[in-house]
Tab-separated table of C-alpha atoms in Angstrom:
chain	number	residue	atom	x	y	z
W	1	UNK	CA	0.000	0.000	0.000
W	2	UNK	CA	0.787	3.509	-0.701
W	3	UNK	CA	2.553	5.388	2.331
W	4	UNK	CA	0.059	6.808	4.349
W	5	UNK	CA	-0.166	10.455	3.254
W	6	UNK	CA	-3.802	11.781	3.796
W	7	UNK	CA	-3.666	13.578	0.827
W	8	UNK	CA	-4.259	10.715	-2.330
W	9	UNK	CA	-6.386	7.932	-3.357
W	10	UNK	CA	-3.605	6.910	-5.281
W	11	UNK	CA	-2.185	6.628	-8.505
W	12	UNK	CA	-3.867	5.124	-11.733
W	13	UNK	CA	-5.816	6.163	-14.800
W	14	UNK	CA	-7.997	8.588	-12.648
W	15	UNK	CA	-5.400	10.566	-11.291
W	16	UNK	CA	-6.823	12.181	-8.578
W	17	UNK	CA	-5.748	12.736	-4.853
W	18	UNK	CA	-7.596	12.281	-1.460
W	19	UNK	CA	-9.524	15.263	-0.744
W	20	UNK	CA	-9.671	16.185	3.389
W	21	UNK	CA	-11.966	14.482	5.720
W	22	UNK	CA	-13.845	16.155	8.036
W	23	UNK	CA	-12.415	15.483	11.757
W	24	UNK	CA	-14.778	13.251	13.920
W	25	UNK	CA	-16.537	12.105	10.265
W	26	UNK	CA	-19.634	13.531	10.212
W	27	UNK	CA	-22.022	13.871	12.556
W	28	UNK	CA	-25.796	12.015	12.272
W	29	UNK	CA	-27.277	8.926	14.348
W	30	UNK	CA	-24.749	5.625	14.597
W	31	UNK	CA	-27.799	3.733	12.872
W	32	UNK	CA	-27.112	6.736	10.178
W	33	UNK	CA	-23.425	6.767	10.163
W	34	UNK	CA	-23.648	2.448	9.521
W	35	UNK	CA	-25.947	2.614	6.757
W	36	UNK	CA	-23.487	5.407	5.366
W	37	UNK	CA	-20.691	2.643	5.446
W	38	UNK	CA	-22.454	0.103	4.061
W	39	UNK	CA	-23.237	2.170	1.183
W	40	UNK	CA	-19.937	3.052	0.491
W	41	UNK	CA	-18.435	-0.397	1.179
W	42	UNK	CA	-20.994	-1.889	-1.680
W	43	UNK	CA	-20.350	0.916	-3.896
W	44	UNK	CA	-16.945	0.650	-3.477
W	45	UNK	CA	-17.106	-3.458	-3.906
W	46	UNK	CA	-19.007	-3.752	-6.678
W	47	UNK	CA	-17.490	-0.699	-9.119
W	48	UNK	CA	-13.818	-1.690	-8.401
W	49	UNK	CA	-14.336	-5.912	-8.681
W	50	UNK	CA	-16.780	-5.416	-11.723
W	51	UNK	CA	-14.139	-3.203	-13.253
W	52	UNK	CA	-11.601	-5.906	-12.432
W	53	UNK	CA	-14.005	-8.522	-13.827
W	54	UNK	CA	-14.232	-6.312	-17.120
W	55	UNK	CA	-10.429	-5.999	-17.262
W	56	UNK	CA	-9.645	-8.936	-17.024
W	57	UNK	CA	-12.172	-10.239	-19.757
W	58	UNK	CA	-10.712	-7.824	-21.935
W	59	UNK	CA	-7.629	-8.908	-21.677
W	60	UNK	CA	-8.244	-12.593	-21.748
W	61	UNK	CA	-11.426	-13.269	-24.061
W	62	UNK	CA	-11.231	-14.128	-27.658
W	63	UNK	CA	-14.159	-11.755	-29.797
W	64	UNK	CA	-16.193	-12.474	-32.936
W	65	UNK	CA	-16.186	-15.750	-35.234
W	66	UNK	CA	-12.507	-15.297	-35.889
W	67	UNK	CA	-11.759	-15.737	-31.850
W	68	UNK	CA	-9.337	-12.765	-31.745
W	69	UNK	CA	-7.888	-11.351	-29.084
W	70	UNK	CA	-8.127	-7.421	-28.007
W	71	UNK	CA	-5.033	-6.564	-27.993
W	72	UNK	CA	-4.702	-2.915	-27.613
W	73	UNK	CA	-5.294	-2.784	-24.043
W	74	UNK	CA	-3.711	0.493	-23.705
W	75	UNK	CA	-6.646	2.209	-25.659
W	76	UNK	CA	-8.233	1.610	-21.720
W	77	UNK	CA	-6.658	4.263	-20.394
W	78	UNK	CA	-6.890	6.414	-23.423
W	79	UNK	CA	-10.876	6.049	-23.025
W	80	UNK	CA	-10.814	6.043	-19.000
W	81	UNK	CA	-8.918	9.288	-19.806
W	82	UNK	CA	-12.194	10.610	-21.771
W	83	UNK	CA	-14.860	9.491	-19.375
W	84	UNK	CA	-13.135	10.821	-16.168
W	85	UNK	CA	-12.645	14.322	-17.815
W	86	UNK	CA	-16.218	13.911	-18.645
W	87	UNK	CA	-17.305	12.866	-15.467
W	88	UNK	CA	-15.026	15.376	-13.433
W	89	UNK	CA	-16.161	18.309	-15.709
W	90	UNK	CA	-19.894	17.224	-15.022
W	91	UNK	CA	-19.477	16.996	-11.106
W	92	UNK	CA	-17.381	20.204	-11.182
W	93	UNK	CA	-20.150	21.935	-12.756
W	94	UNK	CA	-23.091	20.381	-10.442
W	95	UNK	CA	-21.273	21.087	-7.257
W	96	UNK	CA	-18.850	23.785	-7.907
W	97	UNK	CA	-21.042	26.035	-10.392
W	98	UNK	CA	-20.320	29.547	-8.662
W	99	UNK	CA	-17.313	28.740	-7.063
W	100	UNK	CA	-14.057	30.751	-7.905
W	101	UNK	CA	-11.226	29.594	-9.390
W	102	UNK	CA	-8.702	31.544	-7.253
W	103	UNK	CA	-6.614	29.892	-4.857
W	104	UNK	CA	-7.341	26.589	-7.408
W	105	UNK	CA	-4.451	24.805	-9.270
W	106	UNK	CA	-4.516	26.248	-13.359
W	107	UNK	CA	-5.256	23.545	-15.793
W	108	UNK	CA	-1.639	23.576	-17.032
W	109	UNK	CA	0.045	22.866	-14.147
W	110	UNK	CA	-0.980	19.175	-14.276
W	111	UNK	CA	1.017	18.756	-17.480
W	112	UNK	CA	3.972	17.156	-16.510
W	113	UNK	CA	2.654	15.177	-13.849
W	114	UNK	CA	0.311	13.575	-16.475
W	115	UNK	CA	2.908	12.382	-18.431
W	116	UNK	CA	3.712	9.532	-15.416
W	117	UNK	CA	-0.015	9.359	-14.789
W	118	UNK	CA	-0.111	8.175	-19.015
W	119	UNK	CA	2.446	5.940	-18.345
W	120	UNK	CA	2.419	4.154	-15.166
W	121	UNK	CA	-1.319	2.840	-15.503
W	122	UNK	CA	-0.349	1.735	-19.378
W	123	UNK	CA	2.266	-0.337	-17.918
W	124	UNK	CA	-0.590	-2.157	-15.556
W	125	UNK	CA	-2.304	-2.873	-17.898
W	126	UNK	CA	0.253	-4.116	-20.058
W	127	UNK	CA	1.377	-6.787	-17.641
W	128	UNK	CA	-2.185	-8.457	-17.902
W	129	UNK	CA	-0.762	-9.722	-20.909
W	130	UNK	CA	2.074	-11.429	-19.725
W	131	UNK	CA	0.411	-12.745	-15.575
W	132	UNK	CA	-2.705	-13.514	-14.394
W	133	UNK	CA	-4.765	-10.704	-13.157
W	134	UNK	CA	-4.585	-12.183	-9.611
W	135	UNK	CA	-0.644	-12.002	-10.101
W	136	UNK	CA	-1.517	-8.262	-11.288
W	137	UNK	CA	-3.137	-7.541	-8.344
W	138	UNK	CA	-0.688	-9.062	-5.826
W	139	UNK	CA	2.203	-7.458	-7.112
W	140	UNK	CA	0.404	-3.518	-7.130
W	141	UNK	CA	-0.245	-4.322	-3.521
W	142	UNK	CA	3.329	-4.074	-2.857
W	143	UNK	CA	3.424	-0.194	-2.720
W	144	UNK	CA	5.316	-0.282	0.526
W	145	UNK	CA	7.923	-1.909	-0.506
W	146	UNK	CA	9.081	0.740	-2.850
W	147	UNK	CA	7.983	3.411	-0.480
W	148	UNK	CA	10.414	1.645	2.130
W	149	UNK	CA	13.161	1.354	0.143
W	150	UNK	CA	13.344	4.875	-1.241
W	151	UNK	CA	12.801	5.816	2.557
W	152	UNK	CA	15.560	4.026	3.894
W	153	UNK	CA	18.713	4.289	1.088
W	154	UNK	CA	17.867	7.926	-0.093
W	155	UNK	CA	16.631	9.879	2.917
W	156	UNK	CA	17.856	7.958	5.844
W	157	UNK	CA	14.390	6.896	7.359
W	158	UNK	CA	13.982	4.432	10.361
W	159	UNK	CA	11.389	1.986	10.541
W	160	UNK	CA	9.681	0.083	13.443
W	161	UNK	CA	9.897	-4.194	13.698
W	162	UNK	CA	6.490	-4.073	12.679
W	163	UNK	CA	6.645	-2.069	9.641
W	164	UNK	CA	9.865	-4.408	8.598
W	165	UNK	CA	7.583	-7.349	9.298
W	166	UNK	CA	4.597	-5.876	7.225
W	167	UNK	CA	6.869	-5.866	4.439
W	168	UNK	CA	8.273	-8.943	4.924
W	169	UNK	CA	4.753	-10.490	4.580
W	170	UNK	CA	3.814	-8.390	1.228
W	171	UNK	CA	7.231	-9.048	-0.590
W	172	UNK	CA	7.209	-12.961	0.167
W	173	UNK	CA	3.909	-13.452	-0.479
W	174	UNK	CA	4.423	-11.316	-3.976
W	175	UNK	CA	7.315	-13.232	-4.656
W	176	UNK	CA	6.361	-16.689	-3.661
W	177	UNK	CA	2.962	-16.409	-5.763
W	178	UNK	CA	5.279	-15.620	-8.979
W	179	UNK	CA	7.816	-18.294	-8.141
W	180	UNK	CA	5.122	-21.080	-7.963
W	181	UNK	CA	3.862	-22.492	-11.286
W	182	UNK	CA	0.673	-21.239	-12.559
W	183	UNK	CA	-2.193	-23.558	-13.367
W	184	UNK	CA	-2.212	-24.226	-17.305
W	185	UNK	CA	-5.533	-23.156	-17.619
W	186	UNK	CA	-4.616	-19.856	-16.263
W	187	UNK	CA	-1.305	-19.647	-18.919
W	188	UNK	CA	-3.597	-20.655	-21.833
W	189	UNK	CA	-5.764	-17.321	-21.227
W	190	UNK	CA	-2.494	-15.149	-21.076
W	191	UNK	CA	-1.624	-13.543	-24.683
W	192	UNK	CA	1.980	-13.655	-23.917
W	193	UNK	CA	2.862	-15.560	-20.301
W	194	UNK	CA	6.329	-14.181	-19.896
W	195	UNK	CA	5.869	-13.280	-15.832
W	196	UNK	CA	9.648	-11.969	-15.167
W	197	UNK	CA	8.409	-9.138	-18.052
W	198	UNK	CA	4.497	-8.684	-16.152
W	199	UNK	CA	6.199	-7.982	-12.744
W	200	UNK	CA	8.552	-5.656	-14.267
W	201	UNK	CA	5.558	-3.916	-15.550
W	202	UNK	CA	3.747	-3.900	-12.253
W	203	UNK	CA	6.754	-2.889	-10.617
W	204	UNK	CA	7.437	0.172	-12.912
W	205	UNK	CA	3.500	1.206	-12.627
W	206	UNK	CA	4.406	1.437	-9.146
W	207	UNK	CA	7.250	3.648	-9.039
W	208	UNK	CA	5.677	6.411	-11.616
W	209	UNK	CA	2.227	5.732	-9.393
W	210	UNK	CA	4.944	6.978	-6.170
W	211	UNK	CA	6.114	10.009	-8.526
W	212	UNK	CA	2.591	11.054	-9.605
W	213	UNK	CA	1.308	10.962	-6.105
W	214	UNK	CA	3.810	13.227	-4.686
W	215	UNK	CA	3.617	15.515	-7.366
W	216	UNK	CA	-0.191	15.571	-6.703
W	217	UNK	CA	0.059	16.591	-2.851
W	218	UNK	CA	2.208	19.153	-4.313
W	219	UNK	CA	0.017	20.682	-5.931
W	220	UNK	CA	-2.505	20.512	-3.420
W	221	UNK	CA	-0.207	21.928	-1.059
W	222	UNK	CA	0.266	25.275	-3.190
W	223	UNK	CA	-3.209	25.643	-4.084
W	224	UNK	CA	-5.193	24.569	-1.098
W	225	UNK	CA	-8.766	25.171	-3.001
W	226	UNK	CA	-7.954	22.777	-5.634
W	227	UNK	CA	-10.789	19.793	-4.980
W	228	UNK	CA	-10.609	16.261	-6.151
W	229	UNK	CA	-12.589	16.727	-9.022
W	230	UNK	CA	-10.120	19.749	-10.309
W	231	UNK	CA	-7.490	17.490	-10.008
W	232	UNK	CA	-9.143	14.341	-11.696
W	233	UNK	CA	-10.350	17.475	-14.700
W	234	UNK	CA	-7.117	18.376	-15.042
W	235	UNK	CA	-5.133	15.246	-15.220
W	236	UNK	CA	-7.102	13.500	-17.430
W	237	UNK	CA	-7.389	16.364	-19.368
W	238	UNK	CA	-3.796	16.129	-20.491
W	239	UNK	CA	-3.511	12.287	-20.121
W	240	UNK	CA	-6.273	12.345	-23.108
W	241	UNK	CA	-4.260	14.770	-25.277
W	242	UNK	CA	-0.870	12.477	-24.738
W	243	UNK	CA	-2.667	9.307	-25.029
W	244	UNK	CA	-4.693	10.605	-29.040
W	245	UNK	CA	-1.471	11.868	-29.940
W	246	UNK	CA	0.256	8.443	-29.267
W	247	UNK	CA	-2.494	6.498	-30.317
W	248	UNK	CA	-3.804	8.606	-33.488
W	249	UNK	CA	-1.091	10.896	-34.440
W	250	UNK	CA	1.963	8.415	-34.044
W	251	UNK	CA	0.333	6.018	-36.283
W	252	UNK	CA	0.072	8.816	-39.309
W	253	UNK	CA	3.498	9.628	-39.091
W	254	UNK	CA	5.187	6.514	-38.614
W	255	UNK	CA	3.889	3.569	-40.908
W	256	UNK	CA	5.639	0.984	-38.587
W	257	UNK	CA	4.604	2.682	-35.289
W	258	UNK	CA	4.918	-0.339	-32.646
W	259	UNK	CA	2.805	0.960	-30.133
W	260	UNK	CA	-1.056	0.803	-29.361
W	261	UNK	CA	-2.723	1.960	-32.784
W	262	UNK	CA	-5.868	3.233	-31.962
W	263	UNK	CA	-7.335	3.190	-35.160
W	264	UNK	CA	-7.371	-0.722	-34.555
W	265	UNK	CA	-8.717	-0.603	-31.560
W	266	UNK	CA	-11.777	1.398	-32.854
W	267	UNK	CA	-11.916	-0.822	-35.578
W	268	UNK	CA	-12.090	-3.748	-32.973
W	269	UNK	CA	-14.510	-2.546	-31.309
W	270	UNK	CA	-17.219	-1.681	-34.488
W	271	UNK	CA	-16.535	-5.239	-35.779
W	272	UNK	CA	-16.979	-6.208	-31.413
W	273	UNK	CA	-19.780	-4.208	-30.191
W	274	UNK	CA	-19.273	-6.439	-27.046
W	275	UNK	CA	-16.062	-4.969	-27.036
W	276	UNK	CA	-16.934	-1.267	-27.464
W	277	UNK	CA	-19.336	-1.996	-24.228
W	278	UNK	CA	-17.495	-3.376	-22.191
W	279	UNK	CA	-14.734	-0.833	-21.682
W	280	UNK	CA	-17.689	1.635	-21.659
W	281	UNK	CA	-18.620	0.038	-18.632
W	282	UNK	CA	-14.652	-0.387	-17.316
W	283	UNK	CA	-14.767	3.519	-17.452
W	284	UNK	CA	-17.998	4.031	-15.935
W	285	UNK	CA	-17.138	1.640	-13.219
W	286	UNK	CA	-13.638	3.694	-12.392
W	287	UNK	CA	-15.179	7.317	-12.748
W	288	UNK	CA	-18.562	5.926	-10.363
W	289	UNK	CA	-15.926	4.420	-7.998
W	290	UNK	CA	-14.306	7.598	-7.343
W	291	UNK	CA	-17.380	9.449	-6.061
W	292	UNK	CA	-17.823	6.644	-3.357
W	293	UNK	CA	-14.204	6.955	-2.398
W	294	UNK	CA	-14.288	10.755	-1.799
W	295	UNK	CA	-18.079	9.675	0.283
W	296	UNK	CA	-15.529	7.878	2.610
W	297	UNK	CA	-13.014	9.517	2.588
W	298	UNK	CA	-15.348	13.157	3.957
W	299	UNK	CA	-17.613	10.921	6.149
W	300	UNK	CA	-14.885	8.416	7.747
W	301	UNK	CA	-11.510	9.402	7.194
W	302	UNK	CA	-8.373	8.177	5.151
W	303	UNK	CA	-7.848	5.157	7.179
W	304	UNK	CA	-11.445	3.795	6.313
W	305	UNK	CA	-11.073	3.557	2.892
W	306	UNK	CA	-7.862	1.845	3.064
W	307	UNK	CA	-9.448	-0.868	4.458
W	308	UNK	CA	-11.936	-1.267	2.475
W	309	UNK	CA	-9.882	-0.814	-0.335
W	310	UNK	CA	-8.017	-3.461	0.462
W	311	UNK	CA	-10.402	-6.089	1.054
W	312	UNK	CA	-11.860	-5.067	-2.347
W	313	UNK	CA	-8.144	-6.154	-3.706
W	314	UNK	CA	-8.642	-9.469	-1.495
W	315	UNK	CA	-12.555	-9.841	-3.118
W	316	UNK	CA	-10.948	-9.264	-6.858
W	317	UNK	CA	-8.673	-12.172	-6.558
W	318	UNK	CA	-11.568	-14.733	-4.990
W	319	UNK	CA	-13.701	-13.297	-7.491
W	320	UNK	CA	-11.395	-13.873	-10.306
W	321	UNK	CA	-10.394	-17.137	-9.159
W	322	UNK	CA	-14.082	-18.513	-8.670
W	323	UNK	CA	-16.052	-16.488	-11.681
W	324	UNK	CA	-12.991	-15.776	-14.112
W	325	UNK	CA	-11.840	-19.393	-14.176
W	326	UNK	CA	-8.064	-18.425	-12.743
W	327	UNK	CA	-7.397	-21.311	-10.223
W	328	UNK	CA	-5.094	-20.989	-7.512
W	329	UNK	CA	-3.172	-24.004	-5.875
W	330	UNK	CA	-3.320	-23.863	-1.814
W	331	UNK	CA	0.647	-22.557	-1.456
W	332	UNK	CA	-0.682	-19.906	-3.878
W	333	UNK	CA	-3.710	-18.948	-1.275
W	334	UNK	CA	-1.371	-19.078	1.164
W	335	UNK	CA	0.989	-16.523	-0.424
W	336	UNK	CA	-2.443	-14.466	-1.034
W	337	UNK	CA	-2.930	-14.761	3.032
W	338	UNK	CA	0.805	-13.622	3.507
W	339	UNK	CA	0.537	-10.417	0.760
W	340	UNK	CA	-3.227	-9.226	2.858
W	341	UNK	CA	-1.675	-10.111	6.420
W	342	UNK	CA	0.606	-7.559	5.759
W	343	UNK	CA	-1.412	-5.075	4.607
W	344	UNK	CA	-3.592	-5.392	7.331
W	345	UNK	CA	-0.772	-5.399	9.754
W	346	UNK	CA	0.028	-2.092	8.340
W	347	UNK	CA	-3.690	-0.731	8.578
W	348	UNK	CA	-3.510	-1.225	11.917
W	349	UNK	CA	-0.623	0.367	12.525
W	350	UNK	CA	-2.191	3.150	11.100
W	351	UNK	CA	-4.961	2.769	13.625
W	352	UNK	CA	-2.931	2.402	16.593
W	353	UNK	CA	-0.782	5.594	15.311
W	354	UNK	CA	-3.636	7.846	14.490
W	355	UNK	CA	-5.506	6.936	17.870
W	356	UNK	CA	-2.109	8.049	19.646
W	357	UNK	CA	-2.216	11.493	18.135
W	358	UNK	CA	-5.896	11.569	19.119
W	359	UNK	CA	-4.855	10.559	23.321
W	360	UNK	CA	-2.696	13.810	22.828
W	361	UNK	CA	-4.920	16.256	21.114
């Protein structure tokens, strides 16, 4: 998991940070406050492991009487891109109407942070190609490891025996899942199984996700009236301009341009209407998501939606192992256990740390 800055949701195709929850989260009845939760715990669930579900039959399924694959998976973020700048303008303009832009982050600042927030998720998406999308999900669960290392040889930073033993859990649990052999059904589904290449993919979608985060609270930090939804507007504003220009310009100018073509992947889609739908509904799912994430984050706090972000991760993989037909062995459940007993180490941590502050306040 991502270090535990209160400012972020995180990296990804959204690209948009944690706005500020309210101390004590909200007042209202405890009956109130639990039906609140449960609200945003289901809407949470069901947008992030149905967009997970989409994903990975996207990357996976064979289309039309031919039984071809979809293989520019890229063109995902190129259309998240569009429907979150959609989205984002539309909420900005239901609950922001009147509001001045002063003291608010200018559209172009978000330019150069965009260009990691283009290329990190790409590279996520990528590896779905080369592991299983339980191995996908496993492996960007390892945020801390990264975060820990950078800590510790560039800046000198101490950590607890707990903290050590948190990572201990998520790295060999990450890296005994990928040394184990993956059922053959599971390889046969894979486009390209090559999983030394879809770690390194993971892996490198991590460390531009740590870059674009910090460059996010950055900005929010100099322009304190900049909202979630101005930062989502104005990140995928430029992540959809870099994305057309390598997807639709690139392939005019260079006849043997080896990336993503997106002329292709329209095509796909118009000969796949199936297609065309479902990463409608992949989009939809992510922009929808992010409304009940910023619900949590005001009502209950930072810590909240950690959790149930991470049991969502934990849901995915039993989900895709059950419905999606990717069986895992028991030594392979077992490194599961080890990745999510870390991370819930960790969240508790986080409890017992932000309770302490609380006992001195």
């Amino acid at each position: 998991m991502a270090s535990a800055r209160r400012g972020r949701v995180g990296g990804g195709v959204n690209g948009v940070v944690r706005p500020r929850h309210r101390d004590g989260g909200g007042g209202g009845s405890m009956a109130g406050r639990v039906a609140v939760l449960a609200f945003c715990v289901a809407g949470i669930w069901s947008a992030y492991i149905y967009q997970g579900v989409l994903q990975e039959t996207l990357s996976t399924k064979r289309f039309g009487p031919e039984a071809r694959r979809f293989e520019h998976l890229a063109f995902l973020n190129f259309a998240q891109n569009v429907v979150c700048f959609v989205w984002s303008f539309i909420m900005i303009k239901l609950w922001s109407g009147g509001s001045s832009s002063a003291g608010r982050a200018p559209l172009w600042k978000y330019w150069g942070v965009s260009v990691t927030n283009t290329i990190g998720p790409t590279m996520g998406i990528e590896a779905l190609k080369y592991i299983s999308y339980p191995a996908q999900v496993l492996a960007k669960s390892s945020k801390m490891i990264p975060v820990m290392l950078m800590g510790t040889l560039l800046y000198g930073v101490k950590y607890t025996f707990p903290e050590y033993l948190c990572t201990f859990l998520v790295a060999g649990g990450v890296s005994s899942f990928a040394l184990l052999k993956t059922s053959s059904k599971t390889i046969k589904k894979l486009a390209n199984p090559n999983a030394p290449l879809g770690y390194a993919l993971c892996f490198l979608n991590l460390a531009f996700d740590g870059y674009t985060n910090s460059t996010q609270d950055l900005i929010k930090s100099r322009y304190p009236k900049t909202n979630p939804w101005d930062i989502m507007l104005g990140m995928n504003l430029w992540g959809t301009i870099y994305n057309a220009v390598i997807m639709f310009v690139a392939p005019l100018l260079f006849s043997n341009w080896p990336y993503a073509n997106g002329f292709e992947a329209v095509r796909f889609c118009q000969e796949n209407p199936e297609v065309a739908w479902d990463i409608f509904l992949f989009c939809l799912c992510g922009a929808v998501g992010q409304n009940f994430i910023f619900l949590t984050i005001s009502r209950f706090g930072s810590l909240t939606n950690t959790t149930i972000t991470t049991t969502r991760k934990f849901m995915s993989i039993v989900v895709s192992s059950v419905i999606s037909g990717n069986p895992l062995s028991p030594k392979q459940w077992g490194s599961v256990v080890m990745v999510f007993s870390g991370l819930s180490i960790q969240i508790y941590l986080k409890w017992k740390k932000k309770k302490g502050r609380e006992h001195k306040e």
